[in-house]
Amino acid sequence: MALALLEDWCRIMSVDDQKSLMVTGIPVECDETEIQEVLQETLKSLGRYRLLGKIFRKQENANAVLLEFVEDIDVSVFPSEVQGKGGIWKVVFKTPNQDTEFLERLNLFLEKEGQTVSGMFRALGHEGVSPASVPCISPELLAHLLGQAITHAPQPLLPMRYRKLRVFSGSAVPAPEEEPFEIWLEQATEIVKEWPVAEAEKKRWLMESLRGPALDLMRIVQADNPSISMEECLEAFKQVFGSLESRRTSQVKYLKTYQEEGEKVSAYVLRLETLLRRAVEKRAIPRNIADQVRLEQVMAGASLSDILWCRLRELKDQGPPPTFLELMKVIREEEEEEASFENENIEEPDDRDGCGPWENEADD
């Protein structure tokens, strides 16, 4: 933020930001004479400079001044702070390769995220930077354009812009960095829901994560229907790359899943939930009765204590069946109650008379 202020201030004053520095944190009560005394004492060995102006920074409740050195100077000798009236004053300056270093780090970050500089500009609502023009723009200008794009971007979009969406190709032999399709689909569905942008922008961002057959599929469905929604695109991915398990198979697999020996009821319910959701997705089980089906399968497929069975029976008879989390809460509470009861009833050493050799001695 302070560096951006330095660059903007230098631009307004038409001075070279490589020969200028800004000192911040100066108490408001300091007059120009006092400021000059502190700066001359600290900077006199660096060369001749001019004090170009002073501004008040509301966020710091302090002043800042801009200095320009008359001659070229090695910024490595600039101090990062000076001891002034009221405490430490911060010195802000720009290194010669700062823009280049920043862009190198930015490109590395975007590459890991499967994104590009031009794609980031589009996401920020800045359409003036195309993929072909990026290599031709100087680091200084590109950094300036990026600063402008971020400044004028719709604020609600900024926090979610860099949510990571893994690359997916749909290839028979996936690359090491690829996720399995089901994981990628879950992540894509979640992230797409969070993007408060137009459908066209969502599809463009999704395409940037695709490679190989997956990218071909996206192009095909868009060519067939240019106005296709994101939900329809993801549905097409499910049909082509998803599990070939039929509705009937997913339904039978769910209904034939029972609690295993040594498995807690809560662990069984969690395992069962994955199968239930898969069956619901394939429309093998209607979504509006999923809670009822879950409760009935737990009562039929789990080895329940008498108390827990009665509680679940009561939930079934009283009204709307519990949701997944409500059911898990009841089961976990009962499991903890049973564990506590068992701990209290661990058999302790007998206190009966006549044990071991003491019995014989007592008889003597």
mmCIF file of C-alpha atoms in Angstrom, residues 40-357:
data_model
loop_
_atom_site.group_PDB
_atom_site.id
_atom_site.type_symbol
_atom_site.label_atom_id
_atom_site.label_comp_id
_atom_site.label_asym_id
_atom_site.label_seq_id
_atom_site.Cartn_x
_atom_site.Cartn_y
_atom_site.Cartn_z
ATOM 1 C CA GLN A 40 19.290 16.072 7.051
ATOM 2 C CA GLU A 41 20.853 14.354 10.016
ATOM 3 C CA THR A 42 19.985 10.908 8.615
ATOM 4 C CA LEU A 43 20.278 11.382 4.849
ATOM 5 C CA LYS A 44 23.064 13.938 4.465
ATOM 6 C CA SER A 45 25.619 11.235 3.642
ATOM 7 C CA LEU A 46 23.492 9.903 0.763
ATOM 8 C CA GLY A 47 23.573 13.004 -1.429
ATOM 9 C CA ARG A 48 21.551 16.097 -2.251
ATOM 10 C CA TYR A 49 17.772 15.842 -2.253
ATOM 11 C CA ARG A 50 14.659 17.976 -2.491
ATOM 12 C CA LEU A 51 11.592 17.861 -0.260
ATOM 13 C CA LEU A 52 8.727 17.799 -2.786
ATOM 14 C CA GLY A 53 5.649 17.712 -0.623
ATOM 15 C CA LYS A 54 3.796 16.566 2.475
ATOM 16 C CA ILE A 55 0.449 14.809 2.852
ATOM 17 C CA PHE A 56 -1.679 13.600 5.751
ATOM 18 C CA ARG A 57 -2.402 9.842 5.882
ATOM 19 C CA LYS A 58 -5.700 9.314 7.648
ATOM 20 C CA GLN A 59 -5.166 5.596 8.297
ATOM 21 C CA GLU A 60 -1.974 6.339 10.214
ATOM 22 C CA ASN A 61 -3.108 9.669 11.646
ATOM 23 C CA ALA A 62 0.325 10.943 10.608
ATOM 24 C CA ASN A 63 2.055 12.838 7.827
ATOM 25 C CA ALA A 64 4.228 11.537 5.002
ATOM 26 C CA VAL A 65 6.786 13.442 2.904
ATOM 27 C CA LEU A 66 8.203 12.786 -0.561
ATOM 28 C CA LEU A 67 11.897 13.321 -1.322
ATOM 29 C CA GLU A 68 13.732 13.249 -4.647
ATOM 30 C CA PHE A 69 17.489 12.862 -4.878
ATOM 31 C CA VAL A 70 19.191 15.152 -7.366
ATOM 32 C CA GLU A 71 21.541 12.477 -8.659
ATOM 33 C CA ASP A 72 21.285 8.746 -9.246
ATOM 34 C CA ILE A 73 21.777 6.847 -6.019
ATOM 35 C CA ASP A 74 22.164 3.253 -4.904
ATOM 36 C CA VAL A 75 18.907 2.460 -3.118
ATOM 37 C CA SER A 76 20.623 -0.328 -1.188
ATOM 38 C CA VAL A 77 22.099 2.349 1.096
ATOM 39 C CA PHE A 78 18.656 3.784 1.950
ATOM 40 C CA PRO A 79 17.719 3.214 5.602
ATOM 41 C CA SER A 80 14.426 1.416 6.212
ATOM 42 C CA GLU A 81 13.579 3.758 9.077
ATOM 43 C CA VAL A 82 14.796 6.864 10.871
ATOM 44 C CA GLN A 83 14.563 7.946 14.473
ATOM 45 C CA GLY A 84 12.360 11.028 14.543
ATOM 46 C CA LYS A 85 10.172 12.976 16.859
ATOM 47 C CA GLY A 86 7.552 10.726 18.474
ATOM 48 C CA GLY A 87 9.308 7.492 17.522
ATOM 49 C CA ILE A 88 10.338 5.623 14.367
ATOM 50 C CA TRP A 89 9.557 7.053 10.906
ATOM 51 C CA LYS A 90 9.320 4.493 8.128
ATOM 52 C CA VAL A 91 11.252 4.964 4.866
ATOM 53 C CA VAL A 92 9.575 3.635 1.703
ATOM 54 C CA PHE A 93 11.512 3.273 -1.543
ATOM 55 C CA LYS A 94 11.472 1.175 -4.680
ATOM 56 C CA THR A 95 14.235 -1.202 -5.699
ATOM 57 C CA PRO A 96 15.243 -1.327 -9.399
ATOM 58 C CA ASN A 97 13.984 -4.892 -9.960
ATOM 59 C CA GLN A 98 10.975 -4.745 -7.683
ATOM 60 C CA ASP A 99 8.379 -4.902 -10.484
ATOM 61 C CA THR A 100 10.190 -7.759 -12.223
ATOM 62 C CA GLU A 101 10.548 -9.740 -8.988
ATOM 63 C CA PHE A 102 6.886 -9.195 -8.150
ATOM 64 C CA LEU A 103 5.733 -10.366 -11.580
ATOM 65 C CA GLU A 104 7.977 -13.423 -11.415
ATOM 66 C CA ARG A 105 6.380 -14.410 -8.110
ATOM 67 C CA LEU A 106 2.923 -13.628 -9.494
ATOM 68 C CA ASN A 107 3.501 -15.791 -12.595
ATOM 69 C CA LEU A 108 4.781 -18.645 -10.443
ATOM 70 C CA PHE A 109 1.722 -18.414 -8.221
ATOM 71 C CA LEU A 110 -0.702 -18.262 -11.150
ATOM 72 C CA GLU A 111 1.010 -21.213 -12.838
ATOM 73 C CA LYS A 112 0.494 -23.332 -9.722
ATOM 74 C CA GLU A 113 -3.139 -22.257 -9.675
ATOM 75 C CA GLY A 114 -3.589 -23.186 -13.334
ATOM 76 C CA GLN A 115 -4.244 -19.547 -14.261
ATOM 77 C CA THR A 116 -2.644 -16.852 -16.429
ATOM 78 C CA VAL A 117 -1.972 -13.132 -16.118
ATOM 79 C CA SER A 118 -4.456 -12.332 -18.873
ATOM 80 C CA GLY A 119 -7.061 -14.533 -17.203
ATOM 81 C CA MET A 120 -6.528 -12.711 -13.935
ATOM 82 C CA PHE A 121 -7.067 -9.345 -15.652
ATOM 83 C CA ARG A 122 -10.309 -10.636 -17.145
ATOM 84 C CA ALA A 123 -11.470 -11.829 -13.734
ATOM 85 C CA LEU A 124 -10.777 -8.382 -12.326
ATOM 86 C CA GLY A 125 -12.929 -6.836 -15.033
ATOM 87 C CA HIS A 126 -9.982 -5.368 -16.987
ATOM 88 C CA GLU A 127 -10.299 -6.416 -20.627
ATOM 89 C CA GLY A 128 -7.402 -4.350 -21.979
ATOM 90 C CA VAL A 129 -4.705 -7.007 -21.546
ATOM 91 C CA SER A 130 -4.800 -9.921 -23.993
ATOM 92 C CA PRO A 131 -2.617 -13.069 -23.852
ATOM 93 C CA ALA A 132 -0.674 -11.856 -26.910
ATOM 94 C CA SER A 133 0.083 -8.442 -25.420
ATOM 95 C CA VAL A 134 1.376 -9.645 -22.019
ATOM 96 C CA PRO A 135 4.942 -10.513 -23.185
ATOM 97 C CA CYS A 136 5.233 -7.115 -24.906
ATOM 98 C CA ILE A 137 4.377 -5.035 -21.836
ATOM 99 C CA SER A 138 7.200 -3.825 -19.625
ATOM 100 C CA PRO A 139 7.195 -5.068 -16.009
ATOM 101 C CA GLU A 140 6.698 -1.494 -14.780
ATOM 102 C CA LEU A 141 3.605 -0.931 -16.952
ATOM 103 C CA LEU A 142 2.190 -4.374 -16.219
ATOM 104 C CA ALA A 143 2.539 -3.826 -12.470
ATOM 105 C CA HIS A 144 0.860 -0.428 -12.863
ATOM 106 C CA LEU A 145 -2.035 -1.932 -14.864
ATOM 107 C CA LEU A 146 -2.444 -4.658 -12.291
ATOM 108 C CA GLY A 147 -2.618 -2.096 -9.500
ATOM 109 C CA GLN A 148 -5.296 -0.180 -11.391
ATOM 110 C CA ALA A 149 -7.300 -3.344 -12.100
ATOM 111 C CA ILE A 150 -7.271 -4.396 -8.452
ATOM 112 C CA THR A 151 -8.185 -0.888 -7.301
ATOM 113 C CA HIS A 152 -11.236 -0.720 -9.558
ATOM 114 C CA ALA A 153 -12.318 -4.359 -9.252
ATOM 115 C CA PRO A 154 -15.673 -5.102 -7.584
ATOM 116 C CA GLN A 155 -14.654 -5.691 -3.979
ATOM 117 C CA PRO A 156 -16.805 -8.785 -3.297
ATOM 118 C CA LEU A 157 -14.929 -10.616 -6.067
ATOM 119 C CA LEU A 158 -11.456 -10.194 -4.658
ATOM 120 C CA PRO A 159 -11.417 -12.672 -1.731
ATOM 121 C CA MET A 160 -12.468 -15.651 -3.876
ATOM 122 C CA ARG A 161 -10.526 -14.969 -7.065
ATOM 123 C CA TYR A 162 -7.652 -17.277 -6.273
ATOM 124 C CA ARG A 163 -9.550 -20.291 -5.002
ATOM 125 C CA LYS A 164 -7.586 -23.174 -6.401
ATOM 126 C CA LEU A 165 -9.215 -25.375 -9.062
ATOM 127 C CA ARG A 166 -7.024 -28.322 -9.987
ATOM 128 C CA VAL A 167 -6.260 -29.244 -13.576
ATOM 129 C CA PHE A 168 -8.409 -32.025 -15.020
ATOM 130 C CA SER A 169 -7.835 -33.685 -18.378
ATOM 131 C CA GLY A 170 -9.994 -36.817 -18.368
ATOM 132 C CA SER A 171 -7.033 -38.730 -19.822
ATOM 133 C CA ALA A 172 -6.678 -42.468 -19.284
ATOM 134 C CA VAL A 173 -3.335 -41.783 -17.590
ATOM 135 C CA PRO A 174 -3.789 -38.590 -15.523
ATOM 136 C CA ALA A 175 -0.875 -36.276 -14.766
ATOM 137 C CA PRO A 176 0.590 -36.390 -11.230
ATOM 138 C CA GLU A 177 -0.988 -33.055 -10.266
ATOM 139 C CA GLU A 178 -4.499 -34.128 -11.332
ATOM 140 C CA GLU A 179 -7.216 -35.113 -8.883
ATOM 141 C CA PRO A 180 -9.579 -38.069 -9.435
ATOM 142 C CA PHE A 181 -12.700 -36.977 -11.291
ATOM 143 C CA GLU A 182 -15.086 -37.218 -8.324
ATOM 144 C CA ILE A 183 -12.862 -34.974 -6.182
ATOM 145 C CA TRP A 184 -12.354 -32.491 -9.027
ATOM 146 C CA LEU A 185 -16.102 -32.391 -9.707
ATOM 147 C CA GLU A 186 -16.948 -31.756 -6.059
ATOM 148 C CA GLN A 187 -14.387 -28.948 -5.905
ATOM 149 C CA ALA A 188 -15.527 -27.434 -9.212
ATOM 150 C CA THR A 189 -19.168 -27.496 -8.122
ATOM 151 C CA GLU A 190 -18.356 -25.795 -4.823
ATOM 152 C CA ILE A 191 -16.132 -23.106 -6.324
ATOM 153 C CA VAL A 192 -18.462 -22.320 -9.212
ATOM 154 C CA LYS A 193 -21.274 -21.704 -6.718
ATOM 155 C CA GLU A 194 -19.070 -19.170 -4.931
ATOM 156 C CA TRP A 195 -18.218 -17.160 -8.049
ATOM 157 C CA PRO A 196 -20.701 -14.241 -8.146
ATOM 158 C CA VAL A 197 -19.994 -13.574 -11.822
ATOM 159 C CA ALA A 198 -21.764 -14.083 -15.141
ATOM 160 C CA GLU A 199 -22.165 -17.583 -16.576
ATOM 161 C CA ALA A 200 -19.803 -16.770 -19.442
ATOM 162 C CA GLU A 201 -17.066 -15.834 -16.972
ATOM 163 C CA LYS A 202 -17.642 -19.004 -14.947
ATOM 164 C CA LYS A 203 -17.306 -21.157 -18.067
ATOM 165 C CA ARG A 204 -14.139 -19.312 -19.092
ATOM 166 C CA TRP A 205 -12.559 -19.891 -15.681
ATOM 167 C CA LEU A 206 -13.596 -23.546 -15.759
ATOM 168 C CA MET A 207 -12.059 -24.010 -19.215
ATOM 169 C CA GLU A 208 -8.729 -22.677 -17.963
ATOM 170 C CA SER A 209 -8.513 -25.694 -15.639
ATOM 171 C CA LEU A 210 -9.233 -28.219 -18.389
ATOM 172 C CA ARG A 211 -6.834 -30.108 -20.628
ATOM 173 C CA GLY A 212 -7.024 -32.908 -23.222
ATOM 174 C CA PRO A 213 -10.338 -34.784 -23.594
ATOM 175 C CA ALA A 214 -11.989 -32.727 -20.845
ATOM 176 C CA LEU A 215 -11.271 -29.491 -22.729
ATOM 177 C CA ASP A 216 -12.530 -31.090 -25.959
ATOM 178 C CA LEU A 217 -15.795 -32.016 -24.228
ATOM 179 C CA MET A 218 -16.253 -28.475 -22.914
ATOM 180 C CA ARG A 219 -15.777 -27.057 -26.411
ATOM 181 C CA ILE A 220 -18.231 -29.566 -27.894
ATOM 182 C CA VAL A 221 -21.051 -28.846 -25.430
ATOM 183 C CA GLN A 222 -20.546 -25.098 -25.863
ATOM 184 C CA ALA A 223 -20.606 -25.438 -29.647
ATOM 185 C CA ASP A 224 -23.838 -27.430 -29.453
ATOM 186 C CA ASN A 225 -25.420 -24.941 -27.059
ATOM 187 C CA PRO A 226 -23.639 -21.563 -26.634
ATOM 188 C CA SER A 227 -26.027 -20.596 -23.810
ATOM 189 C CA ILE A 228 -25.467 -23.799 -21.820
ATOM 190 C CA SER A 229 -25.363 -23.230 -18.062
ATOM 191 C CA MET A 230 -22.559 -24.247 -15.715
ATOM 192 C CA GLU A 231 -24.808 -26.848 -14.080
ATOM 193 C CA GLU A 232 -25.449 -28.409 -17.481
ATOM 194 C CA CYS A 233 -21.714 -28.387 -18.283
ATOM 195 C CA LEU A 234 -20.912 -30.214 -15.052
ATOM 196 C CA GLU A 235 -23.736 -32.664 -15.732
ATOM 197 C CA ALA A 236 -22.129 -33.439 -19.097
ATOM 198 C CA PHE A 237 -18.825 -34.121 -17.314
ATOM 199 C CA LYS A 238 -20.632 -36.541 -14.977
ATOM 200 C CA GLN A 239 -22.102 -38.428 -17.928
ATOM 201 C CA VAL A 240 -18.779 -38.736 -19.784
ATOM 202 C CA PHE A 241 -16.193 -39.067 -16.998
ATOM 203 C CA GLY A 242 -18.297 -40.134 -14.007
ATOM 204 C CA SER A 243 -18.902 -43.595 -12.647
ATOM 205 C CA LEU A 244 -20.887 -45.904 -14.942
ATOM 206 C CA GLU A 245 -22.708 -47.351 -11.949
ATOM 207 C CA SER A 246 -26.409 -47.662 -12.784
ATOM 208 C CA ARG A 247 -29.286 -46.352 -10.679
ATOM 209 C CA ARG A 248 -30.263 -49.852 -9.668
ATOM 210 C CA THR A 249 -26.695 -50.782 -8.730
ATOM 211 C CA SER A 250 -26.251 -47.698 -6.536
ATOM 212 C CA GLN A 251 -29.597 -48.367 -4.844
ATOM 213 C CA VAL A 252 -28.808 -52.038 -4.152
ATOM 214 C CA LYS A 253 -25.291 -51.194 -2.938
ATOM 215 C CA TYR A 254 -26.769 -48.741 -0.447
ATOM 216 C CA LEU A 255 -29.484 -51.073 0.837
ATOM 217 C CA LYS A 256 -27.018 -53.993 1.156
ATOM 218 C CA THR A 257 -24.494 -52.037 3.225
ATOM 219 C CA TYR A 258 -24.410 -53.167 6.849
ATOM 220 C CA GLN A 259 -22.355 -52.334 9.899
ATOM 221 C CA GLU A 260 -19.115 -54.291 9.992
ATOM 222 C CA GLU A 261 -17.783 -56.151 13.008
ATOM 223 C CA GLY A 262 -15.973 -53.786 15.381
ATOM 224 C CA GLU A 263 -17.250 -50.720 13.523
ATOM 225 C CA LYS A 264 -18.901 -47.966 15.548
ATOM 226 C CA VAL A 265 -22.423 -47.005 14.575
ATOM 227 C CA SER A 266 -21.279 -43.428 13.862
ATOM 228 C CA ALA A 267 -18.554 -44.711 11.515
ATOM 229 C CA TYR A 268 -21.112 -46.918 9.760
ATOM 230 C CA VAL A 269 -23.499 -43.978 9.286
ATOM 231 C CA LEU A 270 -20.690 -41.870 7.846
ATOM 232 C CA ARG A 271 -19.759 -44.646 5.397
ATOM 233 C CA LEU A 272 -23.401 -45.118 4.526
ATOM 234 C CA GLU A 273 -23.866 -41.408 3.810
ATOM 235 C CA THR A 274 -21.426 -41.474 0.908
ATOM 236 C CA LEU A 275 -23.426 -44.251 -0.750
ATOM 237 C CA LEU A 276 -26.721 -42.513 -0.047
ATOM 238 C CA ARG A 277 -25.602 -39.276 -1.665
ATOM 239 C CA ARG A 278 -24.346 -41.163 -4.696
ATOM 240 C CA ALA A 279 -27.694 -42.916 -5.009
ATOM 241 C CA VAL A 280 -29.525 -39.595 -4.690
ATOM 242 C CA GLU A 281 -27.321 -38.038 -7.377
ATOM 243 C CA LYS A 282 -28.205 -40.903 -9.716
ATOM 244 C CA ARG A 283 -31.882 -40.443 -8.786
ATOM 245 C CA ALA A 284 -32.043 -43.997 -7.493
ATOM 246 C CA ILE A 285 -33.419 -42.565 -4.235
ATOM 247 C CA PRO A 286 -35.628 -39.436 -4.250
ATOM 248 C CA ARG A 287 -33.925 -36.522 -2.543
ATOM 249 C CA ASN A 288 -37.048 -35.583 -0.584
ATOM 250 C CA ILE A 289 -37.072 -38.901 1.316
ATOM 251 C CA ALA A 290 -33.298 -39.213 1.845
ATOM 252 C CA ASP A 291 -33.572 -38.515 5.602
ATOM 253 C CA GLN A 292 -36.245 -41.173 5.999
ATOM 254 C CA VAL A 293 -34.289 -43.744 3.981
ATOM 255 C CA ARG A 294 -31.152 -43.017 5.999
ATOM 256 C CA LEU A 295 -32.891 -43.564 9.324
ATOM 257 C CA GLU A 296 -34.561 -46.790 8.186
ATOM 258 C CA GLN A 297 -31.292 -48.218 6.829
ATOM 259 C CA VAL A 298 -29.434 -47.424 10.063
ATOM 260 C CA MET A 299 -32.149 -49.161 12.091
ATOM 261 C CA ALA A 300 -32.034 -52.164 9.772
ATOM 262 C CA GLY A 301 -28.311 -52.387 9.055
ATOM 263 C CA ALA A 302 -26.635 -51.487 12.359
ATOM 264 C CA SER A 303 -26.214 -53.417 15.600
ATOM 265 C CA LEU A 304 -27.932 -50.989 17.949
ATOM 266 C CA SER A 305 -28.185 -51.056 21.701
ATOM 267 C CA ASP A 306 -31.702 -51.238 23.108
ATOM 268 C CA ILE A 307 -31.515 -47.620 24.256
ATOM 269 C CA LEU A 308 -30.277 -46.290 20.910
ATOM 270 C CA TRP A 309 -32.828 -48.356 18.970
ATOM 271 C CA CYS A 310 -35.618 -46.896 21.135
ATOM 272 C CA ARG A 311 -34.349 -43.362 20.584
ATOM 273 C CA LEU A 312 -34.248 -43.832 16.822
ATOM 274 C CA ARG A 313 -37.668 -45.468 16.849
ATOM 275 C CA GLU A 314 -38.994 -42.498 18.763
ATOM 276 C CA LEU A 315 -37.483 -40.099 16.207
ATOM 277 C CA LYS A 316 -39.100 -42.065 13.406
ATOM 278 C CA ASP A 317 -42.549 -42.054 15.032
ATOM 279 C CA GLN A 318 -42.599 -38.486 16.312
ATOM 280 C CA GLY A 319 -42.355 -36.521 13.105
ATOM 281 C CA PRO A 320 -39.960 -35.495 10.316
ATOM 282 C CA PRO A 321 -36.918 -37.806 10.274
ATOM 283 C CA PRO A 322 -33.621 -36.273 11.447
ATOM 284 C CA THR A 323 -31.099 -34.897 9.005
ATOM 285 C CA PHE A 324 -27.674 -36.493 8.671
ATOM 286 C CA LEU A 325 -26.088 -34.167 11.264
ATOM 287 C CA GLU A 326 -29.015 -34.495 13.664
ATOM 288 C CA LEU A 327 -28.826 -38.274 13.436
ATOM 289 C CA MET A 328 -25.065 -38.269 13.971
ATOM 290 C CA LYS A 329 -25.512 -36.087 17.064
ATOM 291 C CA VAL A 330 -27.951 -38.559 18.636
ATOM 292 C CA ILE A 331 -25.697 -41.525 17.836
ATOM 293 C CA ARG A 332 -22.516 -39.854 19.107
ATOM 294 C CA GLU A 333 -24.221 -38.857 22.345
ATOM 295 C CA GLU A 334 -25.346 -42.425 22.942
ATOM 296 C CA GLU A 335 -21.900 -43.828 22.075
ATOM 297 C CA GLU A 336 -20.240 -41.488 24.562
ATOM 298 C CA GLU A 337 -22.835 -42.422 27.200
ATOM 299 C CA GLU A 338 -22.145 -46.127 26.666
ATOM 300 C CA ALA A 339 -18.374 -45.604 26.788
ATOM 301 C CA SER A 340 -18.694 -43.641 30.030
ATOM 302 C CA PHE A 341 -20.880 -46.354 31.556
ATOM 303 C CA GLU A 342 -18.405 -49.080 30.595
ATOM 304 C CA ASN A 343 -15.499 -47.171 32.150
ATOM 305 C CA GLU A 344 -17.400 -46.811 35.415
ATOM 306 C CA ASN A 345 -18.066 -50.531 35.538
ATOM 307 C CA ILE A 346 -14.552 -51.803 34.929
ATOM 308 C CA GLU A 347 -14.078 -54.619 37.401
ATOM 309 C CA GLU A 348 -11.949 -53.583 40.380
ATOM 310 C CA PRO A 349 -9.813 -55.986 42.545
ATOM 311 C CA ASP A 350 -11.990 -58.007 44.953
ATOM 312 C CA ASP A 351 -11.954 -56.977 48.617
ATOM 313 C CA ARG A 352 -13.205 -60.368 49.775
ATOM 314 C CA ASP A 353 -11.623 -62.023 52.863
ATOM 315 C CA GLY A 354 -9.414 -65.045 52.559
ATOM 316 C CA CYS A 355 -7.329 -64.386 49.446
ATOM 317 C CA GLY A 356 -4.159 -66.230 48.565
ATOM 318 C CA PRO A 357 -1.626 -67.096 51.262
#
